[in-house]
Amino acid sequence: MSETNAAPEAVAPHRYTAALAADIEARWHDFWDANGTYDASNPSGDLAGDPEAAARPKKFVMDMFPYPSGAGLHVGHPLGYIATDVYARFHRMTGHNVLHTLGFDAFGLPAEQYAVQTGTHPRVSTEANIENMRRQLRRLGLGHDPRRSFATIDPDYYKWTQWIFLQIFNSWYDQEADKARPIATLVEQFVSGERATPDGRPWAELTAVERADVLSGYRLAYASDAPVNWCPGLGTVLANEEVTAEGRSERGNFPVFKANLRQWNMRITTYADRLLDDLDALDWPEAIKLQQRNWIGRSEGARVDFPVVDHPDAKITIFTTRQDTLFGATYMVLAPEHGLVDAIVPAAWPEGTHDVWTGGHATPAEAVAAYRKQAAAKSDVERQAEVKDKTGVFTGAFAINPVNGDRVPVFIADYVLMGYGTGAIMAVPAGDQRDFEFARAFELPIRCIVEPTDGRGTDTATWADAFGSYDAKIINSAGEGISLDGLGVVEAKARMAEWLTGRGIGEGTVNFRLRDWLFSRQRYWGEPFPIVYDEDGVAHPLPESMLPLELPEVEDYSPRTFDPDDADTSPETPLSRNEDWVNVVLDLGDGAGPKRYRRETNTMPNWAGSCWYELRYLDPHNSERLVDPDIERYWMGPREGQPTGGVDLYVGGAEHAVLHLLYARFWSKVLYDLGHVSSAEPFHKLYNQGMIQAYVYRDGRGIAVPAAEVEERDGAYYYQGEKVTRLLGKMGKSLKNAVTPDEICAEYGADTLRLYEMAMGPLDVSRPWDTRAVVGQYRLLQRLWRNVVDETTGEVTVVDAEPDEATLRALHKAIDGVGQDLANLRFNTAIAKITELNNHVTKAREVPRQVAEALVLLIAPLAPHIAEELWRKLGHDTTVVHEPFPVADPAYVVDETVTCVVQVKGKVKARLEVAPSVSDEELEKLALGDPAVVAALNGAGIRKVIVRAPKLVNIVPA
């Protein structure tokens, strides 16, 4: 029988049961709300509060933005929220002004898809989901400041998302200053002639369209025609990060194709170096830092221009990290999407074209078109995968290798991507395995230019091994004005870069894997762009007075979707169907007066609102500015140990290693450069919680069956009499293994759920949920209750007596250990120490008040409801939330004595009880004087004495 039903109420009317827990929890929730218990004080403004509180050291604790799902929470979701709540509560008790609150990331595809399926407006369903989630989180007793909560769909919030977009749009990156600056400063340079226009004409002679095109090449937010990930099944384009390794949409699992579309982009690439360098100052898991470094992908090398034969104005620019191998380049490869392909393809195959180069097509144009269609059906991962058969087709064009004047054929092949480097490579088959395999397949020459160091000679097809060694010597690499023969790789790279620069055909440079951030979505449920277009197609920002540009009500809010496999389609956005909203007459305040404009009909991606939400928590009601500078500096400004500023603790899943975290860092740096914030980084300390897993049971068809209805018999599992398989995996409604917090709270109470989730194991490790194990923490709380309250009378049973020596030592060791554990997010070991102390107290005939009160305060961050109730029963009229955390007496933390083992020739001969602070010299003297040790030595001399105070002495006789 479970403890929830074990004892009848008539026998123990004041026993801690689920019903009593529910009553206690509801009353304290109301108390906290009515008294503003978790209100954090700003140094100024409408949330200034108590000046004394603002004078304390601050602690800004944050969870990653939750998305309000219609399914509500299962027990896996609150893991991080409970952890940050415990951490925040501990720091309130240690004298900090703690900011801890929670908002909702509510724009995006899930709500829109649900709306399309059900006919419910996404705002209606999303707001209902938010209310349900607020109810579930409130029941858990999370200590959030409710005054600071918001949703990204609130116009008062997305007004500032739009405002930030305009700051980025109206900025450019000044490489000399190494920071973003207002676009007006760039215009001044063009007007004064300090900076030349691309074609050399004076700025005044350029038309409005020409000026807009020039500035678009510099703006940090810009629209351009570019290869994008088009998903017909969703009717929208996707960022690279939203496409799976299989080339399908992360949401919906639809095929994704490459298409050229005009889209908004963020020029995040200009910040690549700073995004890399500033990682060093952040207290983040090394695995996350590594993922960001790899995504940014910095590599040093050279840019080289290859002229195209018969096209005087055309050149193929490549980036290589091995410019020392230029003499070994025997052909070139362009990505199928490369913009130069159409311009260089001739009408007919050149004389002498190998049959294998043509793909069996009559003309280069036919070959290129067919191959492009084939490549478009593959994901980037598929295109880069190591496959046995290399594919490609000759464009019919040749380029000139600039170092030796050789004509090299130009191919297109799917293993070269537009998203990396320049979308073109020089192929050195002697040094790259893919190039080598391609050269063999297409009958292309292979030229050895690195001397192997193992004596294998230069007539073998395995020269590539030598390229990996920087000890190799360059050979066969001499041309007009340059010779690399006999040089090592490092010296050869430097000499070639210098030669290229001197000839004006290249230069040493740095390249990044990072691409600009695709910022458009063809959806309804997102932030509208604060951009309008004039009759010439020039983009104009809306003035700040017109913000927020609210999302209009529309009858049909679904993007037009297509056959998922039909790549020959293009987006049609829901907003484009609202003619009255799209076509407007506006006075933008630029002196042009009222004019006709067309609004942008794409919306921002769901990442937009989460790029800056930490700032809104600071100053959530400010309608005049993004955030008050003094308030931002107080909570997030640079300080000792946090040179770039930021949130003190940010907890969330590791799955956001690149997407959200990289984007938020980019926005923070732009705002920092423009002087809007003092913090160059949004999140100083990042902690990734693990996942609560659950067993998934599947029948013979592979379909998940309800986990709660599965029976275990003789080590096997059965559902309705049929044997099923069991596998540990995610928890979720679709897997029929979800357990809701409401279920556990009803059965045991919220404090039990909080304790169980924190006690399951280290916070950063995934762990399996086991409902049967929850009772262990329930019993801990019942024992704690009985240590203070008589279950029959309800009277407090503690006594005003001094604790004995053993109890004092147990108490202060627990205080010391629990405090350290809570400060370092080691909640499972903190609970173990509290349990040990509680068990010690349970054995006592009478519980001293001093011990009972300390025990209640120790558990308060973890189980706040029962702690509040017991604190009140113990005669206090204050809340435990702001009570000082107990302080350990050092005299009781250290053991009075420890046992020292004395060994002679590796065998234990004596055990000494010594003080923990005993010195090596004192311990050696005691050991050598012990009678048992003297007898074991039997007069023998001593060669060595090894002392490891206070626990070991090892004596080695002569």
mmCIF file with all atom_site columns, C-alpha atoms in Angstrom, residues 640-749:
data_model
loop_
_atom_site.group_PDB
_atom_site.id
_atom_site.type_symbol
_atom_site.label_atom_id
_atom_site.label_alt_id
_atom_site.label_comp_id
_atom_site.label_asym_id
_atom_site.label_entity_id
_atom_site.label_seq_id
_atom_site.pdbx_PDB_ins_code
_atom_site.Cartn_x
_atom_site.Cartn_y
_atom_site.Cartn_z
_atom_site.occupancy
_atom_site.B_iso_or_equiv
_atom_site.pdbx_formal_charge
_atom_site.auth_seq_id
_atom_site.auth_comp_id
_atom_site.auth_asym_id
_atom_site.auth_atom_id
_atom_site.pdbx_PDB_model_num
ATOM 1   C CA . GLU A 1 640 ? 34.803 41.543  -11.780 1.00 0.00 ? 640 GLU A CA 1
ATOM 2   C CA . GLY A 1 641 ? 34.832 38.025  -13.190 1.00 0.00 ? 641 GLY A CA 1
ATOM 3   C CA . GLN A 1 642 ? 32.295 38.974  -15.865 1.00 0.00 ? 642 GLN A CA 1
ATOM 4   C CA . PRO A 1 643 ? 34.212 41.270  -18.250 1.00 0.00 ? 643 PRO A CA 1
ATOM 5   C CA . THR A 1 644 ? 31.530 41.190  -20.954 1.00 0.00 ? 644 THR A CA 1
ATOM 6   C CA . GLY A 1 645 ? 28.584 41.350  -18.536 1.00 0.00 ? 645 GLY A CA 1
ATOM 7   C CA . GLY A 1 646 ? 25.454 39.293  -18.989 1.00 0.00 ? 646 GLY A CA 1
ATOM 8   C CA . VAL A 1 647 ? 23.002 37.140  -17.058 1.00 0.00 ? 647 VAL A CA 1
ATOM 9   C CA . ASP A 1 648 ? 24.563 35.460  -14.008 1.00 0.00 ? 648 ASP A CA 1
ATOM 10  C CA . LEU A 1 649 ? 23.047 32.035  -14.680 1.00 0.00 ? 649 LEU A CA 1
ATOM 11  C CA . TYR A 1 650 ? 21.225 30.831  -17.791 1.00 0.00 ? 650 TYR A CA 1
ATOM 12  C CA . VAL A 1 651 ? 19.825 27.288  -17.719 1.00 0.00 ? 651 VAL A CA 1
ATOM 13  C CA . GLY A 1 652 ? 18.431 25.411  -20.697 1.00 0.00 ? 652 GLY A CA 1
ATOM 14  C CA . GLY A 1 653 ? 18.885 22.559  -23.121 1.00 0.00 ? 653 GLY A CA 1
ATOM 15  C CA . ALA A 1 654 ? 22.072 21.866  -25.068 1.00 0.00 ? 654 ALA A CA 1
ATOM 16  C CA . GLU A 1 655 ? 20.013 21.674  -28.275 1.00 0.00 ? 655 GLU A CA 1
ATOM 17  C CA . HIS A 1 656 ? 20.220 25.489  -28.504 1.00 0.00 ? 656 HIS A CA 1
ATOM 18  C CA . ALA A 1 657 ? 24.027 25.475  -28.700 1.00 0.00 ? 657 ALA A CA 1
ATOM 19  C CA . VAL A 1 658 ? 24.127 27.192  -32.097 1.00 0.00 ? 658 VAL A CA 1
ATOM 20  C CA . LEU A 1 659 ? 20.757 28.622  -33.046 1.00 0.00 ? 659 LEU A CA 1
ATOM 21  C CA . HIS A 1 660 ? 19.385 30.751  -30.234 1.00 0.00 ? 660 HIS A CA 1
ATOM 22  C CA . LEU A 1 661 ? 22.656 31.329  -28.397 1.00 0.00 ? 661 LEU A CA 1
ATOM 23  C CA . LEU A 1 662 ? 24.565 32.492  -31.465 1.00 0.00 ? 662 LEU A CA 1
ATOM 24  C CA . TYR A 1 663 ? 21.755 34.750  -32.641 1.00 0.00 ? 663 TYR A CA 1
ATOM 25  C CA . ALA A 1 664 ? 21.280 36.318  -29.195 1.00 0.00 ? 664 ALA A CA 1
ATOM 26  C CA . ARG A 1 665 ? 25.016 36.985  -28.915 1.00 0.00 ? 665 ARG A CA 1
ATOM 27  C CA . PHE A 1 666 ? 24.963 38.726  -32.311 1.00 0.00 ? 666 PHE A CA 1
ATOM 28  C CA . TRP A 1 667 ? 22.056 41.021  -31.359 1.00 0.00 ? 667 TRP A CA 1
ATOM 29  C CA . SER A 1 668 ? 23.729 41.848  -28.034 1.00 0.00 ? 668 SER A CA 1
ATOM 30  C CA . LYS A 1 669 ? 26.927 42.882  -29.774 1.00 0.00 ? 669 LYS A CA 1
ATOM 31  C CA . VAL A 1 670 ? 25.117 45.161  -32.220 1.00 0.00 ? 670 VAL A CA 1
ATOM 32  C CA . LEU A 1 671 ? 23.202 46.833  -29.384 1.00 0.00 ? 671 LEU A CA 1
ATOM 33  C CA . TYR A 1 672 ? 26.451 47.151  -27.428 1.00 0.00 ? 672 TYR A CA 1
ATOM 34  C CA . ASP A 1 673 ? 28.269 48.749  -30.364 1.00 0.00 ? 673 ASP A CA 1
ATOM 35  C CA . LEU A 1 674 ? 25.462 51.264  -30.842 1.00 0.00 ? 674 LEU A CA 1
ATOM 36  C CA . GLY A 1 675 ? 25.553 52.230  -27.157 1.00 0.00 ? 675 GLY A CA 1
ATOM 37  C CA . HIS A 1 676 ? 22.155 50.851  -26.138 1.00 0.00 ? 676 HIS A CA 1
ATOM 38  C CA . VAL A 1 677 ? 23.519 48.345  -23.570 1.00 0.00 ? 677 VAL A CA 1
ATOM 39  C CA . SER A 1 678 ? 26.662 47.958  -21.462 1.00 0.00 ? 678 SER A CA 1
ATOM 40  C CA . SER A 1 679 ? 26.865 44.162  -21.816 1.00 0.00 ? 679 SER A CA 1
ATOM 41  C CA . ALA A 1 680 ? 28.598 42.796  -24.918 1.00 0.00 ? 680 ALA A CA 1
ATOM 42  C CA . GLU A 1 681 ? 27.347 39.280  -24.135 1.00 0.00 ? 681 GLU A CA 1
ATOM 43  C CA . PRO A 1 682 ? 23.835 38.273  -23.077 1.00 0.00 ? 682 PRO A CA 1
ATOM 44  C CA . PHE A 1 683 ? 24.598 35.239  -20.889 1.00 0.00 ? 683 PHE A CA 1
ATOM 45  C CA . HIS A 1 684 ? 27.736 35.017  -18.748 1.00 0.00 ? 684 HIS A CA 1
ATOM 46  C CA . LYS A 1 685 ? 27.192 31.580  -17.198 1.00 0.00 ? 685 LYS A CA 1
ATOM 47  C CA . LEU A 1 686 ? 25.388 28.843  -19.132 1.00 0.00 ? 686 LEU A CA 1
ATOM 48  C CA . TYR A 1 687 ? 24.338 25.510  -17.666 1.00 0.00 ? 687 TYR A CA 1
ATOM 49  C CA . ASN A 1 688 ? 22.737 22.714  -19.665 1.00 0.00 ? 688 ASN A CA 1
ATOM 50  C CA . GLN A 1 689 ? 20.369 20.521  -17.687 1.00 0.00 ? 689 GLN A CA 1
ATOM 51  C CA . GLY A 1 690 ? 19.962 16.899  -18.677 1.00 0.00 ? 690 GLY A CA 1
ATOM 52  C CA . MET A 1 691 ? 16.756 15.312  -19.876 1.00 0.00 ? 691 MET A CA 1
ATOM 53  C CA . ILE A 1 692 ? 14.189 13.351  -17.922 1.00 0.00 ? 692 ILE A CA 1
ATOM 54  C CA . GLN A 1 693 ? 13.649 10.240  -19.976 1.00 0.00 ? 693 GLN A CA 1
ATOM 55  C CA . ALA A 1 694 ? 10.932 7.630   -19.907 1.00 0.00 ? 694 ALA A CA 1
ATOM 56  C CA . TYR A 1 695 ? 10.432 4.116   -21.200 1.00 0.00 ? 695 TYR A CA 1
ATOM 57  C CA . VAL A 1 696 ? 8.624  3.845   -24.531 1.00 0.00 ? 696 VAL A CA 1
ATOM 58  C CA . TYR A 1 697 ? 6.667  0.629   -25.096 1.00 0.00 ? 697 TYR A CA 1
ATOM 59  C CA . ARG A 1 698 ? 5.869  -0.467  -28.657 1.00 0.00 ? 698 ARG A CA 1
ATOM 60  C CA . ASP A 1 699 ? 3.709  -3.261  -29.977 1.00 0.00 ? 699 ASP A CA 1
ATOM 61  C CA . GLY A 1 700 ? 4.526  -5.587  -32.875 1.00 0.00 ? 700 GLY A CA 1
ATOM 62  C CA . ARG A 1 701 ? 3.628  -2.855  -35.393 1.00 0.00 ? 701 ARG A CA 1
ATOM 63  C CA . GLY A 1 702 ? 6.103  -0.454  -33.796 1.00 0.00 ? 702 GLY A CA 1
ATOM 64  C CA . ILE A 1 703 ? 3.292  1.734   -32.445 1.00 0.00 ? 703 ILE A CA 1
ATOM 65  C CA . ALA A 1 704 ? 3.652  3.230   -28.958 1.00 0.00 ? 704 ALA A CA 1
ATOM 66  C CA . VAL A 1 705 ? 1.196  1.918   -26.369 1.00 0.00 ? 705 VAL A CA 1
ATOM 67  C CA . PRO A 1 706 ? 0.210  3.613   -23.060 1.00 0.00 ? 706 PRO A CA 1
ATOM 68  C CA . ALA A 1 707 ? 3.127  3.126   -20.674 1.00 0.00 ? 707 ALA A CA 1
ATOM 69  C CA . ALA A 1 708 ? 0.856  3.273   -17.619 1.00 0.00 ? 708 ALA A CA 1
ATOM 70  C CA . GLU A 1 709 ? -1.082 0.220   -18.830 1.00 0.00 ? 709 GLU A CA 1
ATOM 71  C CA . VAL A 1 710 ? 1.943  -2.012  -19.474 1.00 0.00 ? 710 VAL A CA 1
ATOM 72  C CA . GLU A 1 711 ? 2.483  -4.954  -17.105 1.00 0.00 ? 711 GLU A CA 1
ATOM 73  C CA . GLU A 1 712 ? 5.820  -6.578  -16.276 1.00 0.00 ? 712 GLU A CA 1
ATOM 74  C CA . ARG A 1 713 ? 5.894  -10.369 -15.936 1.00 0.00 ? 713 ARG A CA 1
ATOM 75  C CA . ASP A 1 714 ? 9.078  -12.419 -15.557 1.00 0.00 ? 714 ASP A CA 1
ATOM 76  C CA . GLY A 1 715 ? 11.249 -9.694  -17.032 1.00 0.00 ? 715 GLY A CA 1
ATOM 77  C CA . ALA A 1 716 ? 9.007  -9.198  -20.092 1.00 0.00 ? 716 ALA A CA 1
ATOM 78  C CA . TYR A 1 717 ? 6.424  -6.497  -20.804 1.00 0.00 ? 717 TYR A CA 1
ATOM 79  C CA . TYR A 1 718 ? 2.812  -6.931  -21.903 1.00 0.00 ? 718 TYR A CA 1
ATOM 80  C CA . TYR A 1 719 ? 0.041  -4.633  -23.064 1.00 0.00 ? 719 TYR A CA 1
ATOM 81  C CA . GLN A 1 720 ? -3.466 -6.114  -23.190 1.00 0.00 ? 720 GLN A CA 1
ATOM 82  C CA . GLY A 1 721 ? -1.901 -9.557  -23.233 1.00 0.00 ? 721 GLY A CA 1
ATOM 83  C CA . GLU A 1 722 ? 0.450  -8.823  -26.128 1.00 0.00 ? 722 GLU A CA 1
ATOM 84  C CA . LYS A 1 723 ? 4.207  -8.741  -25.597 1.00 0.00 ? 723 LYS A CA 1
ATOM 85  C CA . VAL A 1 724 ? 5.742  -5.310  -26.233 1.00 0.00 ? 724 VAL A CA 1
ATOM 86  C CA . THR A 1 725 ? 9.274  -3.978  -26.445 1.00 0.00 ? 725 THR A CA 1
ATOM 87  C CA . ARG A 1 726 ? 10.716 -1.399  -24.046 1.00 0.00 ? 726 ARG A CA 1
ATOM 88  C CA . LEU A 1 727 ? 13.276 1.301   -24.869 1.00 0.00 ? 727 LEU A CA 1
ATOM 89  C CA . LEU A 1 728 ? 14.439 4.303   -22.858 1.00 0.00 ? 728 LEU A CA 1
ATOM 90  C CA . GLY A 1 729 ? 13.821 7.551   -24.740 1.00 0.00 ? 729 GLY A CA 1
ATOM 91  C CA . LYS A 1 730 ? 12.095 10.910  -24.647 1.00 0.00 ? 730 LYS A CA 1
ATOM 92  C CA . MET A 1 731 ? 8.923  11.596  -22.748 1.00 0.00 ? 731 MET A CA 1
ATOM 93  C CA . GLY A 1 732 ? 5.990  12.944  -24.730 1.00 0.00 ? 732 GLY A CA 1
ATOM 94  C CA . LYS A 1 733 ? 2.292  12.771  -25.438 1.00 0.00 ? 733 LYS A CA 1
ATOM 95  C CA . SER A 1 734 ? 2.844  11.127  -28.830 1.00 0.00 ? 734 SER A CA 1
ATOM 96  C CA . LEU A 1 735 ? 4.933  8.391   -27.207 1.00 0.00 ? 735 LEU A CA 1
ATOM 97  C CA . LYS A 1 736 ? 2.129  7.681   -24.701 1.00 0.00 ? 736 LYS A CA 1
ATOM 98  C CA . ASN A 1 737 ? 4.562  7.788   -21.784 1.00 0.00 ? 737 ASN A CA 1
ATOM 99  C CA . ALA A 1 738 ? 4.060  11.352  -20.530 1.00 0.00 ? 738 ALA A CA 1
ATOM 100 C CA . VAL A 1 739 ? 3.498  11.901  -16.828 1.00 0.00 ? 739 VAL A CA 1
ATOM 101 C CA . THR A 1 740 ? 2.126  15.346  -15.958 1.00 0.00 ? 740 THR A CA 1
ATOM 102 C CA . PRO A 1 741 ? 3.175  17.458  -12.968 1.00 0.00 ? 741 PRO A CA 1
ATOM 103 C CA . ASP A 1 742 ? -0.527 17.713  -12.091 1.00 0.00 ? 742 ASP A CA 1
ATOM 104 C CA . GLU A 1 743 ? -0.692 13.924  -11.570 1.00 0.00 ? 743 GLU A CA 1
ATOM 105 C CA . ILE A 1 744 ? 2.309  13.861  -9.226  1.00 0.00 ? 744 ILE A CA 1
ATOM 106 C CA . CYS A 1 745 ? 1.184  16.971  -7.331  1.00 0.00 ? 745 CYS A CA 1
ATOM 107 C CA . ALA A 1 746 ? -2.241 15.407  -6.778  1.00 0.00 ? 746 ALA A CA 1
ATOM 108 C CA . GLU A 1 747 ? -0.686 12.156  -5.532  1.00 0.00 ? 747 GLU A CA 1
ATOM 109 C CA . TYR A 1 748 ? 2.144  13.542  -3.381  1.00 0.00 ? 748 TYR A CA 1
ATOM 110 C CA . GLY A 1 749 ? 2.256  17.353  -3.465  1.00 0.00 ? 749 GLY A CA 1
#
